XYZ file of N, CA and C in Angstrom:
393
model
N -8.102 15.924 34.723
C -8.643 15.208 33.549
C -7.902 15.173 32.306
N -7.468 16.601 32.190
C -6.595 17.141 30.975
C -5.255 15.922 30.661
N -4.454 16.354 31.922
C -3.562 15.651 32.093
C -3.049 13.794 31.708
N -4.619 13.225 32.179
C -4.784 11.863 32.011
C -4.794 11.515 30.533
N -5.690 12.512 29.904
C -5.583 12.727 28.196
C -4.395 12.222 27.921
N -3.776 13.680 28.048
C -2.216 13.548 27.725
C -0.850 12.747 27.953
N -1.405 12.141 28.680
C -0.223 10.521 29.415
C -1.383 9.376 28.722
N -2.501 9.394 28.595
C -3.018 8.509 27.179
C -2.398 8.210 26.070
N -2.386 9.360 25.472
C -1.951 10.092 24.168
C -0.642 9.301 24.043
N 0.247 9.932 24.896
C 1.844 9.963 24.937
C 2.261 8.465 24.795
N 1.277 7.660 25.914
C 1.577 6.290 26.170
C 1.013 5.542 24.853
N 0.205 5.887 24.143
C -0.375 5.172 22.685
C 0.929 5.286 21.901
N 1.026 6.496 21.406
C 2.319 7.214 20.546
C 3.402 6.773 20.619
N 4.274 6.506 22.015
C 5.274 5.480 22.473
C 5.282 4.462 22.156
N 4.150 3.516 21.622
C 3.629 1.986 21.533
C 3.731 1.628 20.196
N 3.036 3.171 19.735
C 2.968 3.057 17.952
C 4.321 3.474 17.681
N 5.092 3.959 17.750
C 6.334 4.162 17.535
C 7.274 2.974 17.697
N 7.004 2.237 19.084
C 8.242 1.201 19.509
C 7.662 -0.321 18.454
N 6.336 -0.148 17.847
C 5.835 -0.919 17.332
C 6.469 -1.014 15.683
N 6.464 0.368 15.198
C 6.950 1.115 13.862
C 8.629 0.575 13.711
N 9.273 0.867 14.757
C 10.829 0.566 14.983
C 11.130 -0.998 14.869
N 10.026 -1.967 15.831
C 10.179 -3.168 15.548
C 10.126 -3.935 14.222
N 8.569 -3.458 13.432
C 8.842 -3.574 11.858
C 9.888 -3.159 10.815
N 10.686 -2.202 11.120
C 11.798 -1.515 10.857
C 12.850 -2.678 10.620
N 12.977 -3.138 11.483
C 14.238 -3.959 11.689
C 13.898 -5.604 11.792
N 12.574 -6.022 11.385
C 12.530 -6.968 11.082
C 12.514 -7.563 8.909
N 13.448 -8.069 8.873
C 13.591 -7.986 7.227
C 12.482 -8.715 6.164
N 11.945 -8.331 5.755
C 11.523 -9.261 4.782
C 12.120 -10.299 3.908
N 11.322 -11.247 3.813
C 11.981 -12.625 3.220
C 11.434 -12.510 1.365
N 10.446 -11.576 0.673
C 10.187 -11.743 -0.442
C 10.452 -11.378 -1.421
N 11.665 -10.479 -1.197
C 12.645 -10.516 -2.403
C 13.807 -11.449 -2.705
N 13.521 -12.155 -1.637
C 15.304 -13.279 -1.658
C 14.481 -14.345 -1.923
N 13.054 -14.837 -2.245
C 12.937 -16.300 -2.299
C 12.216 -16.017 -3.918
N 12.756 -16.720 -4.851
C 12.300 -16.568 -6.929
C 11.476 -17.873 -6.466
N 10.844 -17.625 -7.625
C 10.222 -18.439 -8.498
C 11.128 -19.878 -8.632
N 10.902 -21.144 -8.544
C 11.056 -22.506 -8.436
C 11.728 -23.023 -7.046
N 11.439 -22.024 -6.203
C 11.988 -22.589 -4.644
C 10.903 -23.464 -3.961
N 11.937 -24.520 -3.382
C 10.993 -25.198 -2.400
C 11.639 -25.713 -0.918
N 11.121 -25.989 -0.398
C 11.403 -26.110 1.156
C 12.166 -24.889 1.950
N 11.549 -23.814 1.824
C 11.755 -22.676 2.161
C 11.909 -22.454 3.481
N 12.919 -21.885 4.131
C 12.778 -21.898 5.745
C 13.175 -20.405 5.662
N 12.568 -19.644 6.585
C 13.016 -18.368 6.937
C 13.624 -18.418 8.850
N 14.742 -18.474 8.964
C 14.810 -18.240 10.303
C 15.362 -17.174 10.913
N 15.266 -16.373 12.448
C 15.547 -15.329 13.206
C 16.796 -15.473 13.621
N 17.883 -14.711 12.930
C 19.183 -14.948 13.906
C 19.550 -13.717 14.498
N 18.561 -13.401 15.504
C 18.740 -12.074 16.440
C 17.972 -10.993 15.625
N 18.532 -10.235 16.458
C 17.342 -8.239 16.546
C 17.904 -8.218 14.708
N 16.875 -7.845 13.915
C 17.580 -7.711 12.754
C 18.113 -8.136 11.943
N 18.351 -9.845 12.142
C 18.781 -10.472 11.014
C 17.738 -11.820 10.789
N 17.940 -12.458 9.470
C 17.222 -13.613 8.934
C 18.360 -14.352 8.127
N 17.971 -15.594 8.054
C 18.964 -16.341 7.144
C 17.725 -17.169 6.751
N 17.838 -16.956 5.271
C 16.758 -17.677 4.480
C 17.539 -18.854 3.464
N 16.913 -19.752 3.424
C 16.995 -21.069 2.331
C 16.420 -21.683 2.162
N 16.666 -22.416 0.856
C 15.625 -23.006 0.219
C 16.658 -23.582 -0.919
N 15.909 -24.921 -1.682
C 16.394 -25.793 -2.826
C 15.622 -25.423 -4.233
N 16.512 -25.212 -5.117
C 15.857 -24.905 -6.430
C 15.524 -26.586 -7.136
N 14.344 -26.049 -7.382
C 13.916 -27.030 -8.134
C 14.425 -27.387 -9.730
N 14.653 -26.310 -9.981
C 15.506 -26.329 -11.619
C 16.707 -24.984 -11.070
N 17.817 -26.054 -11.198
C 19.433 -24.859 -10.675
C 19.519 -24.090 -11.886
N 19.451 -24.825 -12.966
C 19.737 -24.141 -13.975
C 19.197 -22.880 -14.018
N 17.845 -22.519 -13.446
C 17.437 -21.077 -13.641
C 17.881 -19.988 -12.678
N 19.177 -20.263 -11.782
C 20.469 -19.613 -11.601
C 19.628 -18.201 -10.608
N 19.335 -19.007 -9.154
C 18.939 -18.503 -8.076
C 19.311 -16.650 -7.827
N 20.675 -16.836 -8.008
C 21.343 -15.554 -7.660
C 21.421 -14.784 -8.555
N 21.130 -15.116 -9.680
C 21.044 -13.818 -10.497
C 19.744 -13.284 -10.660
N 18.550 -13.845 -10.378
C 17.420 -13.651 -10.032
C 17.013 -12.695 -9.285
N 17.596 -13.473 -7.964
C 17.826 -12.131 -6.531
C 18.418 -11.187 -6.786
N 19.637 -11.030 -7.606
C 20.536 -10.124 -7.661
C 19.831 -8.627 -8.557
N 19.299 -9.086 -9.350
C 18.442 -8.676 -10.431
C 17.550 -7.711 -9.655
N 16.329 -8.731 -8.890
C 15.224 -7.921 -7.864
C 15.805 -6.997 -6.874
N 17.502 -7.462 -6.376
C 17.997 -6.301 -5.044
C 17.811 -5.016 -5.710
N 18.507 -5.457 -7.232
C 18.976 -3.750 -8.026
C 17.759 -3.109 -8.134
N 16.610 -3.735 -8.464
C 15.558 -2.803 -8.545
C 15.180 -2.182 -7.589
N 15.507 -2.869 -6.316
C 15.117 -2.736 -4.949
C 16.018 -1.420 -4.710
N 16.950 -1.083 -5.682
C 17.511 0.312 -4.776
C 18.980 -0.355 -3.849
N 19.100 -1.688 -3.722
C 20.290 -2.375 -3.477
C 21.634 -1.995 -4.292
N 22.442 -1.763 -3.310
C 23.891 -1.611 -4.530
C 24.795 -3.043 -3.770
N 25.944 -3.420 -5.114
C 26.344 -4.480 -4.615
C 27.950 -4.025 -3.918
N 28.467 -4.530 -3.262
C 29.855 -4.024 -2.345
C 30.681 -5.498 -3.264
N 32.341 -3.935 -3.610
C 32.798 -4.833 -3.888
C 32.725 -4.914 -5.844
N 33.653 -5.803 -6.262
C 34.096 -5.906 -7.678
C 32.658 -6.545 -8.025
N 32.112 -5.892 -9.170
C 30.481 -6.700 -9.780
C 31.035 -7.472 -10.783
N 31.878 -7.023 -11.573
C 32.657 -8.442 -12.241
C 33.428 -9.801 -11.677
N 33.481 -9.764 -10.463
C 34.237 -10.981 -9.852
C 33.278 -12.096 -9.674
N 32.243 -12.043 -9.864
C 31.107 -13.137 -9.850
C 31.098 -14.344 -10.316
N 32.164 -14.720 -10.994
C 32.027 -16.087 -11.474
C 33.744 -16.333 -11.654
N 34.355 -15.346 -11.432
C 35.683 -15.583 -10.938
C 36.474 -16.501 -10.137
N 35.793 -16.428 -9.090
C 36.129 -17.328 -7.735
C 35.074 -18.438 -7.431
N 35.135 -19.200 -6.861
C 34.084 -20.007 -6.010
C 34.409 -19.430 -4.446
N 34.905 -18.782 -4.233
C 34.732 -17.965 -3.065
C 33.990 -16.683 -2.750
N 34.234 -16.342 -4.429
C 33.126 -14.576 -4.237
C 31.824 -15.279 -3.251
N 31.751 -14.199 -2.469
C 30.167 -13.972 -2.139
C 29.385 -12.373 -2.728
N 28.531 -12.569 -3.041
C 28.099 -10.853 -3.500
C 27.514 -10.755 -2.457
N 27.597 -9.535 -1.895
C 27.258 -8.383 -0.546
C 26.324 -7.834 -1.180
N 24.913 -7.315 -1.186
C 24.589 -6.323 -1.248
C 24.327 -5.103 0.297
N 23.606 -4.162 -0.271
C 23.750 -3.280 0.756
C 22.699 -1.948 0.550
N 22.233 -1.539 1.011
C 20.598 -0.409 1.167
C 21.010 0.304 2.274
N 20.737 1.678 2.239
C 20.145 2.371 3.119
C 19.393 3.295 2.957
N 18.728 3.617 4.263
C 17.711 4.548 3.908
C 17.448 5.473 5.269
N 17.248 6.924 5.124
C 17.140 7.694 6.051
C 16.117 8.287 6.506
N 15.292 8.807 7.539
C 14.108 9.300 7.395
C 14.635 10.318 9.200
N 14.807 11.517 9.111
C 15.224 12.133 9.889
C 16.543 11.878 10.503
N 16.464 11.412 11.972
C 17.545 11.121 12.694
C 17.403 9.905 12.923
N 17.211 8.996 11.983
C 16.829 7.381 11.834
C 17.161 6.798 10.662
N 18.754 6.155 10.787
C 18.713 5.624 9.643
C 18.729 4.095 10.022
N 18.330 3.461 8.744
C 18.253 1.934 8.899
C 19.563 1.699 7.604
N 20.025 0.810 7.945
C 21.337 -0.018 6.991
C 21.053 -1.513 7.078
N 20.966 -1.992 5.920
C 20.595 -3.362 5.382
C 21.942 -4.114 4.858
N 22.002 -5.194 4.923
C 22.990 -5.711 4.031
C 22.636 -7.634 3.737
N 22.940 -7.862 2.289
C 22.274 -9.333 2.202
C 23.894 -9.920 1.459
N 24.233 -10.927 1.855
C 25.031 -11.841 1.679
C 24.596 -12.964 0.719
N 24.725 -13.206 -0.544
C 23.994 -14.276 -1.048
C 25.144 -15.444 -1.197
N 25.014 -16.698 -0.222
C 25.743 -18.026 -0.421
C 24.921 -18.828 -1.152
N 25.461 -19.994 -0.918
C 24.942 -21.522 -1.068
C 25.484 -22.063 -2.535
N 24.776 -22.577 -3.386
C 25.100 -23.143 -4.360
C 24.455 -23.146 -5.312
N 24.411 -23.662 -6.756
C 23.373 -23.098 -7.875
C 22.063 -24.636 -7.357
N 21.961 -25.325 -6.773
C 21.024 -25.821 -6.324
C 20.140 -25.603 -4.892
N 21.266 -24.964 -3.953
C 20.738 -24.696 -2.684
C 20.884 -23.160 -2.424
N 19.849 -22.154 -1.965
C 20.105 -20.667 -1.935
C 20.446 -20.474 -0.237
N 21.254 -19.805 0.229
C 21.837 -19.398 1.491
C 21.540 -17.862 1.972
N 20.840 -17.086 1.978
C 20.951 -15.586 2.186
C 20.869 -14.929 3.496
N 21.826 -14.403 3.872
C 22.212 -13.737 5.059
C 21.483 -12.017 5.050
N 20.578 -11.768 5.747
C 19.739 -10.873 5.646
C 20.182 -10.010 6.920
N 21.069 -8.970 7.170
C 20.931 -8.158 8.585
C 20.537 -6.784 8.227
N 19.770 -6.168 9.542
C 19.385 -4.503 9.281
C 19.657 -3.872 10.829
N 20.162 -3.143 10.505
C 20.519 -2.077 11.824
C 19.709 -0.606 11.607
N 19.345 -0.349 13.126
C 18.329 0.746 13.155
C 19.768 1.489 13.659
N 20.041 2.704 13.221
C 20.804 3.907 14.035
C 20.080 5.130 14.261
N 20.866 5.720 15.374
C 19.926 7.035 15.575
C 20.855 7.783 15.647
N 20.864 8.772 14.502
C 21.992 10.263 14.432
C 21.267 11.174 14.941
N 22.290 11.831 15.560
C 21.585 13.420 16.053
C 22.479 14.682 15.152
């Protein structure tokens, strides 16, 4: 009887851990969608990846600046030269963030693409086990 209870508890614990890991690799779209966004689309691009796109009703509001401010407040770091933002049309702002809990490491990356009136944001999450 005790063995059955122990097996049931172990199975429930395994299911809870698997569910928690699944939620960890599913990036949230909340920090990337700003006020004034219309026709918001969130598409899964594989395990831990999302493609977020929307049109801005008022392009002059600057969705990239609003998203960048929110990401910095959330602990994200800009990769590369932060002063190159307006210097070239080929520049793609890329933000990263890492979190670690014991032997589990979560790396996140967000690339802000698109134009002033159309936002295209690619978000990737990678879960790594480090011993």
